[in-house]
XYZ file of C-alpha atoms in Angstrom:
623
model
C -18.811 21.596 14.435
C -16.099 18.968 14.034
C -16.306 15.710 16.370
C -12.950 15.812 18.416
C -12.293 13.724 21.769
C -10.675 15.141 24.732
C -7.346 15.084 24.338
C -5.685 17.045 27.349
C -1.983 17.774 27.546
C -1.525 17.649 23.474
C 0.377 20.687 23.058
C 2.571 19.753 25.691
C 3.684 16.442 23.965
C 4.223 17.762 20.391
C 6.447 20.418 19.188
C 4.992 23.674 17.904
C 5.137 25.050 14.693
C 7.713 27.599 15.662
C 9.789 24.804 17.457
C 9.777 22.739 14.143
C 11.039 25.627 11.982
C 14.001 25.962 14.849
C 14.317 22.345 14.823
C 14.732 22.059 10.944
C 17.354 24.382 11.301
C 19.331 22.969 14.108
C 18.841 19.146 13.323
C 22.167 18.658 11.830
C 23.698 15.494 13.739
C 21.090 14.192 16.461
C 18.465 12.773 13.675
C 19.301 11.153 10.486
C 18.490 12.950 7.344
C 17.934 11.728 3.506
C 20.714 12.858 1.360
C 18.240 13.953 -1.207
C 14.473 13.621 -2.224
C 15.252 10.801 -4.804
C 16.720 8.615 -1.850
C 13.570 9.137 0.251
C 11.404 8.309 -2.743
C 13.394 5.333 -3.862
C 13.445 4.000 -0.226
C 9.734 4.237 -0.076
C 8.874 2.935 -3.416
C 11.400 -0.247 -2.361
C 9.478 -0.710 0.510
C 5.843 -0.590 -0.887
C 6.984 -2.416 -3.950
C 7.850 -6.030 -3.062
C 7.908 -9.582 -3.822
C 4.032 -9.608 -3.611
C 3.865 -7.454 -6.772
C 5.356 -10.529 -8.653
C 3.280 -13.374 -7.308
C 0.236 -11.994 -4.957
C -1.076 -9.656 -7.136
C -1.216 -11.651 -10.587
C -2.584 -14.700 -8.434
C -5.217 -12.360 -7.345
C -5.850 -11.191 -10.986
C -6.059 -14.842 -12.070
C -8.604 -15.652 -9.323
C -10.950 -12.974 -9.538
C -11.508 -12.820 -13.486
C -8.182 -11.147 -14.847
C -8.861 -7.453 -15.578
C -11.977 -7.412 -13.371
C -9.710 -7.307 -10.509
C -7.601 -4.394 -11.798
C -11.023 -2.100 -11.420
C -11.800 -2.493 -7.552
C -8.077 -2.393 -6.809
C -7.308 0.787 -8.736
C -10.241 2.503 -7.224
C -9.622 1.504 -3.738
C -5.977 2.363 -4.140
C -6.988 5.899 -4.288
C -9.929 5.924 -2.034
C -8.426 3.764 0.647
C -4.759 3.520 0.213
C -3.730 6.974 -0.962
C -5.509 8.991 2.090
C -3.799 6.629 4.626
C -0.753 6.855 2.924
C -0.788 10.828 3.105
C -1.624 10.131 6.980
C 1.134 8.378 7.786
C 3.627 10.554 5.771
C 2.112 14.103 7.272
C 1.914 12.487 10.821
C 5.590 11.164 11.024
C 7.190 14.171 9.189
C 5.072 16.636 11.611
C 5.909 15.004 14.815
C 9.608 13.879 13.760
C 9.097 10.362 15.557
C 8.862 6.741 14.782
C 5.319 4.795 14.900
C 5.607 4.380 18.771
C 6.715 7.809 19.169
C 4.148 9.462 17.042
C 1.114 7.644 18.775
C 2.601 8.368 22.235
C 2.736 11.768 21.480
C -0.713 12.380 20.423
C -2.123 10.583 23.329
C -0.277 7.982 25.720
C -3.277 5.763 25.607
C -2.516 5.380 21.659
C 1.051 3.856 22.340
C -0.426 0.524 21.456
C -0.781 1.316 17.848
C 2.924 1.843 17.511
C 3.561 -1.719 19.562
C 1.001 -3.335 17.281
C 2.961 -1.932 14.056
C 6.064 -3.159 15.527
C 4.751 -6.568 16.140
C 3.268 -7.068 12.525
C 6.599 -5.552 11.106
C 8.475 -8.280 13.145
C 6.213 -11.430 12.312
C 6.152 -10.174 8.327
C 9.924 -9.467 8.344
C 10.348 -13.149 9.618
C 8.482 -15.091 6.984
C 9.542 -12.029 4.392
C 13.317 -13.185 5.001
C 12.670 -16.721 4.721
C 11.280 -16.175 1.266
C 14.587 -14.392 0.279
C 16.476 -17.409 1.594
C 14.753 -19.600 -0.818
C 15.257 -17.053 -3.759
C 19.265 -16.996 -2.582
C 18.926 -21.065 -2.783
C 17.652 -20.781 -6.185
C 19.910 -18.101 -7.313
C 23.057 -20.185 -6.255
C 21.813 -23.058 -8.072
C 21.048 -21.193 -11.212
C 24.900 -20.694 -12.176
C 24.877 -24.253 -13.887
C 23.748 -25.922 -16.838
C 21.187 -27.276 -17.382
C 19.347 -25.930 -14.498
C 18.887 -28.549 -11.685
C 15.332 -28.247 -11.842
C 15.048 -28.964 -15.695
C 15.306 -32.915 -15.202
C 14.686 -35.435 -12.514
C 17.571 -36.898 -10.624
C 18.480 -40.512 -10.982
C 17.399 -42.831 -8.167
C 19.982 -44.490 -6.007
C 20.813 -47.370 -8.203
C 21.368 -45.074 -11.179
C 19.009 -47.119 -13.416
C 16.080 -44.809 -13.616
C 14.635 -41.578 -12.305
C 13.535 -40.882 -8.676
C 9.920 -42.140 -8.778
C 8.213 -39.102 -6.880
C 9.973 -36.693 -9.345
C 8.374 -38.875 -12.330
C 5.046 -38.945 -10.682
C 4.722 -34.878 -10.289
C 7.009 -32.521 -12.232
C 10.851 -31.629 -12.190
C 9.690 -27.864 -10.935
C 7.541 -29.189 -8.033
C 10.073 -31.797 -7.018
C 12.874 -29.686 -7.008
C 10.801 -27.095 -4.890
C 8.941 -29.364 -2.187
C 11.751 -32.087 -1.952
C 15.046 -30.792 -2.878
C 14.943 -27.134 -1.651
C 12.588 -27.697 1.273
C 12.317 -31.178 1.905
C 8.922 -30.768 2.982
C 7.104 -33.031 5.643
C 3.419 -34.176 5.156
C 1.955 -32.025 7.721
C 2.692 -28.827 9.750
C 2.671 -31.001 12.951
C 5.422 -32.954 11.567
C 8.406 -30.758 11.851
C 10.899 -33.232 10.639
C 13.826 -31.776 12.224
C 16.184 -28.715 10.879
C 16.724 -28.520 7.073
C 20.427 -27.227 7.216
C 20.865 -25.761 3.606
C 17.932 -23.474 4.454
C 19.691 -22.447 7.895
C 22.595 -21.651 5.593
C 20.664 -19.391 3.322
C 18.620 -17.894 6.374
C 22.021 -17.007 7.681
C 23.187 -15.105 4.482
C 19.991 -13.389 4.122
C 19.744 -11.946 7.685
C 23.581 -10.996 7.150
C 22.714 -9.300 4.085
C 20.144 -7.351 6.016
C 22.190 -6.736 8.525
C 24.894 -5.249 6.476
C 22.808 -3.012 4.509
C 21.061 -1.603 7.286
C 23.720 -1.421 9.939
C 23.640 2.144 10.209
C 19.956 2.791 9.485
C 18.943 4.949 6.474
C 22.670 6.183 6.125
C 23.544 2.672 4.725
C 20.235 1.370 3.332
C 19.678 4.765 1.695
C 22.561 3.996 -0.519
C 21.652 0.304 -1.284
C 18.113 1.542 -2.618
C 19.755 2.892 -5.554
C 20.282 -0.598 -6.667
C 17.570 -2.367 -5.027
C 14.490 -0.372 -5.964
C 15.867 0.353 -9.621
C 17.260 -3.034 -10.552
C 13.851 -4.663 -10.404
C 12.162 -2.238 -13.115
C 15.085 -2.918 -15.422
C 14.890 -6.752 -15.182
C 11.133 -6.719 -15.503
C 11.377 -4.510 -18.876
C 14.035 -7.309 -19.934
C 11.465 -9.982 -19.138
C 8.879 -8.170 -20.727
C 10.404 -7.879 -23.950
C 11.442 -11.562 -23.831
C 8.115 -12.486 -22.773
C 6.702 -10.622 -25.728
C 8.544 -12.899 -27.988
C 7.432 -16.119 -26.639
C 4.314 -18.196 -28.064
C 1.184 -17.460 -26.183
C 2.289 -14.363 -24.656
C -0.336 -12.017 -26.179
C -2.918 -14.769 -25.044
C -1.740 -14.252 -21.697
C -2.084 -10.513 -21.721
C -5.442 -10.273 -23.365
C -6.695 -12.920 -20.514
C -5.164 -10.339 -17.973
C -6.920 -7.322 -19.403
C -10.383 -8.844 -20.555
C -12.695 -8.178 -17.582
C -15.161 -10.938 -16.192
C -18.008 -8.663 -14.984
C -19.518 -11.288 -12.939
C -16.696 -11.024 -10.653
C -17.318 -7.379 -9.698
C -20.643 -8.339 -8.070
C -18.985 -10.812 -5.446
C -17.872 -9.253 -2.445
C -14.758 -11.310 -2.246
C -13.225 -9.646 -5.212
C -13.544 -5.939 -3.310
C -12.525 -7.686 -0.126
C -9.338 -8.951 -1.763
C -8.624 -5.692 -3.378
C -8.587 -3.708 -0.493
C -6.486 -6.231 1.501
C -4.092 -6.200 -1.341
C -4.037 -2.012 -1.257
C -2.513 -2.497 2.318
C -0.101 -5.051 1.283
C 0.846 -2.794 -1.951
C 1.572 0.224 0.212
C 3.059 -1.408 3.247
C 0.334 0.562 5.243
C 0.134 0.079 9.208
C 3.838 -1.388 9.217
C 5.302 1.485 10.846
C 8.253 1.821 8.143
C 6.721 4.906 6.271
C 6.099 6.909 9.370
C 9.799 6.271 10.295
C 11.008 7.031 6.580
C 8.715 10.197 6.643
C 10.281 11.635 9.962
C 13.479 12.213 8.472
C 12.428 14.545 5.890
C 12.850 18.157 5.884
C 9.618 19.816 7.677
C 8.378 21.582 4.614
C 8.512 18.412 2.290
C 5.496 18.144 0.142
C 4.283 15.154 1.734
C 0.947 15.285 -0.136
C 2.739 15.107 -3.674
C 5.062 12.171 -2.231
C 1.543 10.323 -1.281
C 0.071 10.682 -5.074
C 3.640 9.940 -6.562
C 3.907 6.694 -4.497
C -0.080 5.749 -5.418
C 0.770 6.190 -8.979
C 4.135 4.317 -8.967
C 2.421 1.407 -6.826
C -0.474 1.221 -9.335
C 1.755 1.142 -12.293
C 4.166 -1.261 -10.897
C 1.327 -3.712 -9.972
C 0.008 -3.783 -13.478
C 3.409 -3.721 -15.291
C 4.513 -6.826 -13.097
C 1.173 -8.639 -13.723
C 1.674 -7.931 -17.554
C 5.173 -9.372 -17.398
C 3.832 -12.338 -15.193
C 1.114 -13.075 -17.885
C 3.121 -13.226 -20.690
C 5.121 -16.246 -18.964
C 1.550 -17.507 -17.964
C 0.342 -17.059 -21.284
C 3.306 -19.181 -22.717
C 3.329 -21.731 -19.944
C -0.579 -22.275 -20.922
C 0.080 -22.531 -24.627
C 2.842 -24.917 -23.963
C 0.340 -27.134 -22.133
C -2.498 -26.687 -24.359
C -0.091 -27.718 -27.296
C 1.170 -30.718 -25.457
C -2.381 -31.748 -24.554
C -3.634 -31.446 -28.274
C -0.414 -33.282 -29.667
C -1.201 -36.219 -27.091
C -4.992 -36.510 -28.000
C -4.097 -36.171 -31.817
C -1.547 -38.940 -31.477
C -4.043 -41.109 -29.415
C -6.547 -41.027 -32.195
C -4.194 -41.538 -34.858
C -2.736 -44.678 -33.384
C -6.417 -46.018 -32.436
C -7.788 -45.621 -36.000
C -4.698 -46.306 -37.819
C -4.677 -43.168 -39.658
C -2.059 -41.246 -41.764
C 0.475 -39.019 -39.645
C -1.060 -35.669 -40.803
C -4.442 -36.566 -41.368
C -5.460 -34.841 -37.937
C -4.063 -31.491 -37.161
C -4.770 -28.937 -34.423
C -7.039 -26.777 -36.852
C -9.322 -29.797 -37.894
C -8.964 -31.767 -34.285
C -12.410 -30.697 -33.157
C -14.150 -31.857 -36.247
C -12.274 -35.076 -36.128
C -12.969 -35.870 -32.646
C -16.801 -35.094 -33.351
C -16.878 -37.503 -36.237
C -15.116 -40.356 -34.549
C -16.995 -40.050 -31.302
C -20.199 -40.223 -33.159
C -19.193 -43.063 -35.227
C -17.048 -45.163 -32.986
C -18.282 -43.951 -29.357
C -17.016 -47.315 -27.821
C -13.721 -47.037 -28.982
C -13.532 -43.224 -28.115
C -14.623 -43.636 -24.673
C -11.847 -46.235 -24.045
C -9.206 -43.904 -25.110
C -7.404 -41.509 -22.934
C -8.510 -38.277 -24.384
C -7.995 -35.191 -21.961
C -9.905 -32.052 -22.246
C -7.816 -29.094 -23.596
C -9.049 -25.855 -22.436
C -7.092 -22.844 -23.018
C -9.162 -20.366 -20.687
C -9.024 -23.190 -17.893
C -5.186 -23.283 -18.304
C -4.862 -19.661 -18.338
C -6.980 -19.566 -15.018
C -5.248 -21.962 -13.060
C -4.108 -20.150 -9.808
C -0.745 -20.900 -8.416
C -0.886 -19.150 -4.988
C 2.208 -17.174 -3.680
C 5.310 -18.804 -3.660
C 4.364 -21.427 -6.322
C 3.940 -18.539 -9.076
C 7.500 -17.418 -8.664
C 9.152 -21.183 -7.702
C 7.115 -23.291 -9.779
C 5.471 -21.502 -12.701
C 8.182 -19.116 -13.626
C 10.852 -21.592 -13.269
C 9.103 -24.013 -15.408
C 8.902 -21.385 -17.937
C 12.671 -20.353 -17.843
C 13.733 -24.118 -18.323
C 11.875 -23.975 -21.897
C 13.872 -20.852 -22.635
C 17.056 -20.576 -24.876
C 20.072 -19.670 -22.349
C 17.860 -20.621 -19.301
C 20.514 -20.040 -16.624
C 21.034 -16.421 -17.906
C 16.972 -15.852 -17.345
C 17.069 -17.685 -14.196
C 19.818 -15.451 -12.631
C 18.052 -12.542 -13.854
C 14.791 -13.585 -12.288
C 16.160 -14.301 -8.820
C 18.511 -11.313 -8.741
C 15.196 -9.264 -9.467
C 13.345 -11.115 -6.561
C 16.241 -10.862 -4.256
C 16.164 -7.094 -4.927
C 12.516 -6.555 -4.226
C 12.725 -8.668 -1.026
C 15.559 -6.733 0.523
C 14.317 -3.385 -0.028
C 11.141 -4.304 1.475
C 12.793 -5.573 4.511
C 14.586 -2.135 5.057
C 11.282 -0.924 6.018
C 10.250 -3.742 8.279
C 13.718 -3.611 9.973
C 13.195 0.265 10.436
C 9.635 -0.656 11.849
C 11.216 -2.872 14.517
C 14.455 -0.901 15.691
C 12.983 2.569 16.010
C 10.094 1.394 18.302
C 12.790 -0.542 20.464
C 14.219 2.646 21.038
C 11.381 4.525 21.624
C 10.087 1.985 24.033
C 13.668 2.027 25.426
C 13.513 -2.150 25.467
C 17.304 -1.894 24.510
C 19.769 0.398 26.265
C 19.633 3.966 24.746
C 23.680 4.177 24.772
C 24.003 1.562 22.297
C 25.019 2.743 18.877
C 22.754 1.907 15.687
C 24.995 -0.842 14.964
C 24.581 -2.643 18.028
C 20.704 -2.313 17.706
C 20.575 -3.376 14.211
C 22.822 -6.466 15.097
C 20.918 -7.736 17.857
C 17.488 -7.354 16.194
C 18.951 -9.387 13.214
C 20.344 -12.183 15.517
C 17.254 -12.499 17.346
C 15.116 -12.385 14.287
C 17.615 -15.194 12.727
C 17.051 -17.450 15.678
C 13.263 -17.044 15.325
C 13.298 -17.805 11.703
C 14.812 -21.178 12.353
C 11.005 -22.335 12.756
C 10.860 -21.762 9.007
C 14.020 -24.065 8.349
C 12.137 -27.188 9.493
C 10.948 -29.712 7.027
C 7.232 -28.229 7.897
C 8.963 -24.872 7.335
C 6.757 -23.832 4.177
C 3.524 -24.565 5.857
C 4.499 -21.991 8.769
C 5.389 -19.461 6.078
C 1.963 -20.158 4.614
C 0.445 -19.639 8.221
C 2.312 -16.438 8.799
C 1.402 -15.155 5.145
C -2.330 -15.747 5.949
C -2.592 -14.320 9.460
C 0.166 -12.066 10.224
C -0.650 -9.460 7.718
C -4.413 -9.511 7.610
C -6.538 -8.572 10.407
C -3.732 -6.696 12.535
C -2.990 -4.279 9.318
C -6.868 -3.486 8.769
C -7.016 -2.941 12.499
C -4.177 -0.900 12.833
C -5.065 1.207 9.856
C -8.418 1.896 11.259
C -7.044 2.914 14.449
C -4.647 5.443 12.872
C -7.354 6.961 11.150
C -9.621 7.126 14.178
C -6.649 8.748 16.116
C -5.742 11.392 13.731
C -9.208 12.539 12.536
C -11.009 12.292 15.811
C -8.172 12.482 18.813
C -5.393 14.611 17.419
C -8.141 16.481 15.486
C -8.572 16.825 11.527
C -8.263 20.543 11.488
C -5.037 20.492 13.609
C -4.118 17.851 10.969
C -5.025 20.357 8.340
C -3.055 23.029 9.543
C -0.203 21.106 9.895
C -0.305 20.217 6.246
C -0.763 23.957 5.214
C 2.289 24.758 7.260
C 4.766 21.968 5.730
C 3.106 22.048 2.162
C 1.769 25.588 1.766
C -1.949 24.764 1.259
C -4.511 22.672 3.088
C -5.572 19.558 1.931
C -8.533 19.598 -0.712
C -12.338 18.317 0.171
C -11.291 15.041 -1.444
C -8.802 14.232 1.384
C -11.114 15.716 4.184
C -13.914 13.447 3.334
C -11.502 10.434 2.556
C -9.835 10.751 5.702
C -12.894 11.361 8.007
C -15.472 8.966 6.641
C -14.553 7.019 3.197
C -11.439 5.505 4.000
C -12.447 4.266 7.606
C -15.851 3.079 6.222
C -14.082 0.877 3.642
C -11.733 -0.734 6.079
C -14.626 -1.384 8.360
C -16.557 -3.215 5.691
C -13.330 -5.173 4.522
C -12.523 -6.316 8.043
C -16.076 -7.306 8.812
C -16.620 -9.256 5.758
C -12.674 -10.765 6.286
C -13.879 -11.886 9.934
C -17.282 -13.239 8.646
C -16.070 -15.240 5.689
C -12.928 -16.826 7.776
C -15.370 -17.795 10.387
C -17.332 -19.509 8.021
C -14.495 -21.351 6.637
C -12.733 -24.627 7.480
C -9.199 -23.934 8.389
C -7.125 -25.876 5.802
C -3.766 -25.856 4.122
C -2.058 -27.573 0.979
C 0.468 -30.159 1.490
C 2.978 -32.243 -0.478
C 1.909 -35.678 0.056
C 3.540 -38.374 -2.094
C 0.976 -40.956 -0.560
C -2.140 -38.824 -1.239
C -4.514 -39.925 -3.858
C -4.590 -36.592 -5.461
C -0.778 -36.422 -5.728
C 0.919 -34.698 -7.593
C -1.724 -31.981 -6.699
C -1.341 -30.651 -3.318
C -3.850 -32.173 -0.772
C -5.628 -29.921 1.303
C -5.893 -30.979 4.719
C -7.580 -29.392 7.902
C -5.282 -27.722 10.443
C -4.543 -29.558 13.778
C -6.711 -27.853 16.627
C -3.468 -26.578 18.306
C -2.925 -24.120 15.478
C -5.733 -21.913 16.932
C -3.123 -20.809 19.337
C -0.610 -19.696 16.792
C -2.963 -17.916 14.710
C -4.066 -15.974 18.141
C -0.386 -14.957 18.223
C -0.134 -14.005 14.881
C -3.286 -12.087 14.423
C -4.844 -11.826 17.756
C -2.105 -10.336 19.827
C -1.099 -7.446 17.290
C -4.941 -6.597 17.051
C -5.284 -6.446 20.730
C -2.239 -4.584 21.537
C -3.905 -1.322 21.164
C -6.910 -1.780 23.334
C -5.132 -3.953 26.055
C -2.461 -1.212 26.164
C -5.039 1.519 26.843
C -6.805 -0.739 29.275
C -3.645 -1.263 31.211
C -2.530 2.424 31.034
C -5.823 3.480 32.369
C -5.503 0.782 35.631
C -2.024 2.187 36.130
C -3.059 6.052 35.941
C -5.883 5.125 38.153
C -3.872 3.349 40.886
C -1.358 5.729 40.794
C -3.541 8.774 41.288
C -5.319 6.936 44.286
C -1.978 6.354 45.987
C -1.072 9.942 45.247
C -4.428 11.316 46.748
C -3.841 9.125 49.653
C -0.499 10.437 50.191
C -1.554 13.952 50.214
C -4.514 13.196 52.689
C -1.781 11.651 55.392
C 0.293 14.726 54.983
C -2.492 17.180 55.924
C -2.004 17.957 59.868
């Protein structure tokens, strides 16, 4: 006997299978439909495969022993991601509603799941489009030679270079000072940085135009935004393989450090990355699947998208590691050349007497015979493995590592334009799902007038989002982007995913869900899907959630700042967050996570009060 919680009135809230057959035949004009299956798959691929595949996933590989991270990631992709992906595809296709409508139909007390998804989609969309604004800034500035971040600017007198740039690097200076003009603290707003405001306006205008009529316009755009990144990645892979050190980088990626597999944080980060990779619990996938024909094979779609997402993560990481290998080799060669020159000058040796091949032997000899002299020299340690493992988190991988490597390529402006067009397409196609996850729930909740056309709903949503996004246009904007990235898409996504699985398996009923899939696909899910949805996937999410909360609770909240006055400069300085940041973190992570139980509690109080009032009215009517 299967455990199913009492759910009175469910059959009255959802369409019967006979109703679905009739709706599928009659549903001509009142609900949008995909033009074809390819458009739907490309939209889902575009939504799932985003900017994070280029910078978040490779960074996690760097941080967790290269190929060692691929093992738990691919395992959890199948055990955690694929079952939840099927759940969202199937429930949206069966109930023909958006994220709020689906959970309200299953049980009105579950409406908070849809509200939480809407909030997460909005919060992630806000900072995600800020990244697109930065990408547009770099794209606009790529149409010049030399690239503006390839050399330091002159000082005010024109007699030398800007000291801040000379002390750091051209790419760091261009990103932190020219592009963002970063302040030294999140508490120091520094006012509005107007170039970023213009780029934000352009970014939200593009999203608004592409999504102005919902999937009828965004569905056309994905033919470019979803396919073009794969073509550009292929071009970069071919170019990357010709660079010196590329195979060293790829070898580092696919050589696992087995010790990393014993660390809980490796599995924790792999599980969290699965939610990012699939865009699970954002609400967009449920809405997209609701536009499918009722007999669409959603189970096959889940497996296809799992394969595409896993392949893209490894594919993009391979491309990224050719660049990382090239950059590390360049730094290693420069380090060795500097050390060799130092030894040659110190001991007045002939020019070719020390080379890379005999450097270690020469250094050992002079260090043992003349230790006092060698000790006084500026000999730097040159470690290729350390250079390959230097993690540049998040945005730094795209705006610093890639831009630095591009400047060293012949025809660098062309490669820069290609790279940022690819990032732009990845970002825009993902934003379509975020906007879908906000606009459709707003309609379901009747927050905006029902008579408004789709164009007005999209326009108002984008205008409001642009105004809120001005938070990121401050000089402290990058620190707010980091805060949103760390907290808006962490605990809330895990919590929503857990509630979704509990709702379907134990409130809607796993037997009913199986029958629905049999009706839509033609056969019931196998034992793998049954066990995964009821036990394995929820257990994995609970473990990840608990470990995440425990590790976060033990760590001091710090963030990295660009501070020329810091002793560690040009390295970013790690500083503690101000105390008031806890309120901001609660709004980002706490409010979406608590939206589900709080809504259920409020509804319980409302229904109880309503029943009492109605019962009193009936008593008074008795003569």
